[in-house]
Amino acid sequence: MATPGKIIIISAPSGSGKSTIIRELTDTHHVPLTFSVSATNRPPRTGETDGVHYHFLSDEAFRSAIAADEFVEYEEVYPGRFYGTLKSEVERRSAAGENVLLDIDVKGGCRVKEMYADGALSIFIMPPGIDELRRRLEGRATDPQDAIEARLSKAAYEMEFAPRYDAVVVNDDLATASAEVARLITDFIAK
Ligand code: 5GP
């Protein structure tokens, strides 16, 4: 049987560049990782595919999965919007010797780290500061001002969880931050 793969948890406030860093881990730095596909009851966005970006479930199917104990963890990340890590995703991939990356929110991240302890590495991507985060979110021009304010106050709350992570990487320069995250994961996998 293959040696079980490692679990890598990455959390970050929105606007911190997390998605780009995660993409660079495999595309630029060739870190051997597989991605756990979470389940959610939010509807797919344009360009998202069921089973690839998320397992998109109805409210009822999500509730049934909770009742059937199918989740490692799940959280109501936004009001009425649930996201959960499926046991089937993590256990199957890890048992096959794959290193599994979980891109999950701060509460889920801390919970999974507690469960897997030394078998998991948790990394928090820190935006360079609230002012810079505001500039990035406003620069995206996708959200109305009240949504930006809500994201900023959520970001401030999420940043309080950073000390509970194994490592905190500040993203003030994307290339430097992604190289640092790649190094942390590569060292952890090699242990
Ligand atoms: P989005 O709707 O933008 O794809 O994701 C919103 C947030 O949900 C992100 O911060 C993401 O990290 C978090 N998230 C995605 N999947 C999971 C999961 O399985 N569990 C938890 N706790 N959070 C998740």
GROMACS .gro file of C-alpha atoms and ligand atoms in nm:
model
  215
    1MET     CA    1   0.000   0.000   0.000
    2ALA     CA    2   0.119   0.354  -0.074
    3THR     CA    3   0.245   0.570   0.213
    4PRO     CA    4  -0.046   0.802   0.301
    5GLY     CA    5  -0.015   1.147   0.144
    6LYS     CA    6   0.001   1.464   0.348
    7ILE     CA    7  -0.275   1.716   0.409
    8ILE     CA    8  -0.209   2.082   0.329
    9ILE     CA    9  -0.457   2.345   0.443
   10ILE     CA   10  -0.457   2.695   0.294
   11SER     CA   11  -0.683   2.971   0.423
   12ALA     CA   12  -0.692   3.343   0.352
   13PRO     CA   13  -0.928   3.638   0.348
   14SER     CA   14  -1.077   3.711   0.008
   15GLY     CA   15  -0.859   3.949  -0.194
   16SER     CA   16  -0.536   3.808  -0.051
   17GLY     CA   17  -0.432   3.640  -0.376
   18LYS     CA   18  -0.494   3.289  -0.247
   19SER     CA   19  -0.637   3.147  -0.571
   20THR     CA   20  -0.343   3.274  -0.778
   21ILE     CA   21  -0.091   3.139  -0.528
   22ILE     CA   22  -0.263   2.799  -0.528
   23ARG     CA   23  -0.257   2.791  -0.909
   24GLU     CA   24   0.114   2.877  -0.914
   25LEU     CA   25   0.197   2.593  -0.675
   26THR     CA   26   0.129   2.336  -0.945
   27ASP     CA   27   0.171   2.543  -1.265
   28THR     CA   28   0.495   2.729  -1.180
   29HIS     CA   29   0.650   2.540  -0.890
   30HIS     CA   30   0.535   2.189  -0.987
   31VAL     CA   31   0.456   2.090  -0.628
   32PRO     CA   32   0.300   1.740  -0.638
   33LEU     CA   33  -0.050   1.817  -0.512
   34THR     CA   34  -0.404   1.710  -0.572
   35PHE     CA   35  -0.702   1.927  -0.481
   36SER     CA   36  -0.983   1.820  -0.254
   37VAL     CA   37  -1.309   1.918  -0.427
   38SER     CA   38  -1.542   2.057  -0.160
   39ALA     CA   39  -1.919   2.036  -0.156
   40THR     CA   40  -2.129   2.352  -0.140
   41ASN     CA   41  -2.493   2.452  -0.161
   42ARG     CA   42  -2.410   2.776  -0.342
   43PRO     CA   43  -2.500   2.786  -0.712
   44PRO     CA   44  -2.220   2.749  -0.968
   45ARG     CA   45  -2.071   3.069  -1.111
   46THR     CA   46  -2.016   3.110  -1.484
   47GLY     CA   47  -1.730   2.884  -1.587
   48GLU     CA   48  -1.754   2.653  -1.285
   49THR     CA   49  -1.806   2.281  -1.343
   50ASP     CA   50  -1.973   2.037  -1.105
   51GLY     CA   51  -1.721   1.787  -0.968
   52VAL     CA   52  -1.426   2.007  -1.073
   53HIS     CA   53  -1.458   2.335  -0.884
   54TYR     CA   54  -1.709   2.204  -0.630
   55HIS     CA   55  -1.961   1.930  -0.589
   56PHE     CA   56  -2.267   2.155  -0.620
   57LEU     CA   57  -2.542   2.020  -0.396
   58SER     CA   58  -2.899   2.129  -0.330
   59ASP     CA   59  -2.980   2.244   0.026
   60GLU     CA   60  -3.145   1.908   0.082
   61ALA     CA   61  -2.855   1.703  -0.056
   62PHE     CA   62  -2.612   1.903   0.160
   63ARG     CA   63  -2.826   1.833   0.470
   64SER     CA   64  -2.840   1.461   0.382
   65ALA     CA   65  -2.460   1.451   0.348
   66ILE     CA   66  -2.429   1.605   0.697
   67ALA     CA   67  -2.675   1.349   0.837
   68ALA     CA   68  -2.484   1.064   0.669
   69ASP     CA   69  -2.160   1.185   0.833
   70GLU     CA   70  -1.993   1.236   0.496
   71PHE     CA   71  -1.795   1.547   0.596
   72VAL     CA   72  -1.455   1.587   0.762
   73GLU     CA   73  -1.578   1.938   0.843
   74TYR     CA   74  -1.835   2.183   0.711
   75GLU     CA   75  -1.902   2.551   0.779
   76GLU     CA   76  -2.162   2.813   0.699
   77VAL     CA   77  -1.902   3.044   0.542
   78TYR     CA   78  -2.160   3.304   0.431
   79PRO     CA   79  -2.517   3.327   0.561
   80GLY     CA   80  -2.705   3.028   0.420
   81ARG     CA   81  -2.403   2.917   0.216
   82PHE     CA   82  -2.248   2.594   0.336
   83TYR     CA   83  -1.914   2.449   0.230
   84GLY     CA   84  -1.773   2.115   0.341
   85THR     CA   85  -1.473   1.888   0.296
   86LEU     CA   86  -1.587   1.540   0.201
   87LYS     CA   87  -1.429   1.241   0.374
   88SER     CA   88  -1.436   1.056   0.042
   89GLU     CA   89  -1.217   1.326  -0.121
   90VAL     CA   90  -0.951   1.342   0.150
   91GLU     CA   91  -0.930   0.977   0.249
   92ARG     CA   92  -0.930   0.828  -0.100
   93ARG     CA   93  -0.660   1.064  -0.229
   94SER     CA   94  -0.444   1.049   0.082
   95ALA     CA   95  -0.464   0.668   0.096
   96ALA     CA   96  -0.339   0.660  -0.265
   97GLY     CA   97  -0.030   0.851  -0.150
   98GLU     CA   98  -0.140   1.185  -0.294
   99ASN     CA   99  -0.077   1.511  -0.107
  100VAL     CA  100  -0.414   1.675  -0.070
  101LEU     CA  101  -0.461   2.051  -0.068
  102LEU     CA  102  -0.766   2.191   0.112
  103ASP     CA  103  -0.861   2.549   0.026
  104ILE     CA  104  -1.100   2.615   0.314
  105ASP     CA  105  -1.212   2.892   0.548
  106VAL     CA  106  -1.044   2.972   0.880
  107LYS     CA  107  -1.278   2.776   1.106
  108GLY     CA  108  -1.264   2.467   0.885
  109GLY     CA  109  -0.887   2.508   0.853
  110CYS     CA  110  -0.831   2.514   1.229
  111ARG     CA  111  -1.063   2.216   1.275
  112VAL     CA  112  -0.886   2.000   1.014
  113LYS     CA  113  -0.545   2.093   1.159
  114GLU     CA  114  -0.660   1.977   1.503
  115MET     CA  115  -0.784   1.649   1.356
  116TYR     CA  116  -0.474   1.561   1.155
  117ALA     CA  117  -0.216   1.730   1.384
  118ASP     CA  118   0.135   1.659   1.250
  119GLY     CA  119  -0.013   1.492   0.942
  120ALA     CA  120  -0.129   1.833   0.821
  121LEU     CA  121   0.045   2.162   0.743
  122SER     CA  122  -0.172   2.473   0.775
  123ILE     CA  123  -0.078   2.793   0.594
  124PHE     CA  124  -0.246   3.131   0.628
  125ILE     CA  125  -0.202   3.378   0.342
  126MET     CA  126  -0.203   3.727   0.489
  127PRO     CA  127  -0.292   4.029   0.276
  128PRO     CA  128  -0.037   4.308   0.325
  129GLY     CA  129  -0.282   4.518   0.529
  130ILE     CA  130  -0.642   4.633   0.541
  131ASP     CA  131  -0.571   4.944   0.329
  132GLU     CA  132  -0.407   4.740   0.056
  133LEU     CA  133  -0.687   4.483   0.075
  134ARG     CA  134  -0.943   4.762   0.031
  135ARG     CA  135  -0.749   4.884  -0.274
  136ARG     CA  136  -0.747   4.531  -0.424
  137LEU     CA  137  -1.115   4.466  -0.362
  138GLU     CA  138  -1.211   4.807  -0.502
  139GLY     CA  139  -0.978   4.749  -0.798
  140ARG     CA  140  -1.161   4.430  -0.889
  141ALA     CA  141  -1.475   4.640  -0.938
  142THR     CA  142  -1.692   4.328  -0.915
  143ASP     CA  143  -1.862   4.409  -0.585
  144PRO     CA  144  -2.080   4.700  -0.472
  145GLN     CA  145  -1.936   4.917  -0.191
  146ASP     CA  146  -2.143   4.756   0.087
  147ALA     CA  147  -2.020   4.411  -0.020
  148ILE     CA  148  -1.661   4.540  -0.009
  149GLU     CA  149  -1.717   4.673   0.346
  150ALA     CA  150  -1.861   4.334   0.447
  151ARG     CA  151  -1.559   4.153   0.298
  152LEU     CA  152  -1.320   4.390   0.479
  153SER     CA  153  -1.480   4.332   0.817
  154LYS     CA  154  -1.485   3.957   0.751
  155ALA     CA  155  -1.116   3.979   0.652
  156ALA     CA  156  -1.030   4.153   0.981
  157TYR     CA  157  -1.210   3.874   1.168
  158GLU     CA  158  -1.037   3.602   0.965
  159MET     CA  159  -0.694   3.757   1.025
  160GLU     CA  160  -0.744   3.694   1.398
  161PHE     CA  161  -0.710   3.322   1.322
  162ALA     CA  162  -0.363   3.359   1.163
  163PRO     CA  163  -0.166   3.279   1.483
  164ARG     CA  164  -0.332   2.938   1.497
  165TYR     CA  165  -0.176   2.835   1.164
  166ASP     CA  166   0.160   2.657   1.129
  167ALA     CA  167   0.285   2.928   0.895
  168VAL     CA  168   0.175   3.276   0.789
  169VAL     CA  169   0.287   3.406   0.450
  170VAL     CA  170   0.232   3.775   0.374
  171ASN     CA  171   0.138   3.834   0.013
  172ASP     CA  172   0.282   4.173  -0.070
  173ASP     CA  173   0.458   4.031  -0.375
  174LEU     CA  174   0.288   3.744  -0.554
  175ALA     CA  175   0.599   3.572  -0.691
  176THR     CA  176   0.777   3.584  -0.353
  177ALA     CA  177   0.469   3.465  -0.163
  178SER     CA  178   0.398   3.174  -0.397
  179ALA     CA  179   0.764   3.065  -0.388
  180GLU     CA  180   0.752   3.075  -0.006
  181VAL     CA  181   0.432   2.869   0.008
  182ALA     CA  182   0.580   2.620  -0.241
  183ARG     CA  183   0.894   2.588  -0.026
  184LEU     CA  184   0.693   2.530   0.294
  185ILE     CA  185   0.486   2.258   0.129
  186THR     CA  186   0.783   2.091  -0.041
  187ASP     CA  187   0.974   2.076   0.292
  188PHE     CA  188   0.668   1.935   0.469
  189ILE     CA  189   0.609   1.669   0.204
  190ALA     CA  190   0.974   1.562   0.221
  191LYS     CA  191   0.963   1.509   0.602
  1925GP     P1  192  -1.617   3.067  -0.295
  1925GP     O1  193  -1.764   3.069  -0.281
  1925GP     O2  194  -1.561   3.203  -0.327
  1925GP     O3  195  -1.569   2.960  -0.391
  1925GP     O4  196  -1.553   3.023  -0.155
  1925GP     C1  197  -1.582   3.094  -0.040
  1925GP     C2  198  -1.498   3.045   0.077
  1925GP     O5  199  -1.534   2.913   0.114
  1925GP     C3  200  -1.347   3.042   0.052
  1925GP     O6  201  -1.284   3.116   0.156
  1925GP     C4  202  -1.310   2.898   0.064
  1925GP     O7  203  -1.182   2.883   0.122
  1925GP     C5  204  -1.418   2.843   0.155
  1925GP     N1  205  -1.439   2.700   0.136
  1925GP     C6  206  -1.439   2.632   0.019
  1925GP     N2  207  -1.456   2.500   0.041
  1925GP     C7  208  -1.464   2.484   0.176
  1925GP     C8  209  -1.480   2.369   0.262
  1925GP     O8  210  -1.488   2.255   0.219
  1925GP     N3  211  -1.486   2.393   0.395
  1925GP     C9  212  -1.476   2.518   0.448
  1925GP     N4  213  -1.480   2.528   0.581
  1925GP     N5  214  -1.459   2.628   0.372
  1925GP    C10  215  -1.454   2.611   0.238
   0.00000   0.00000   0.00000
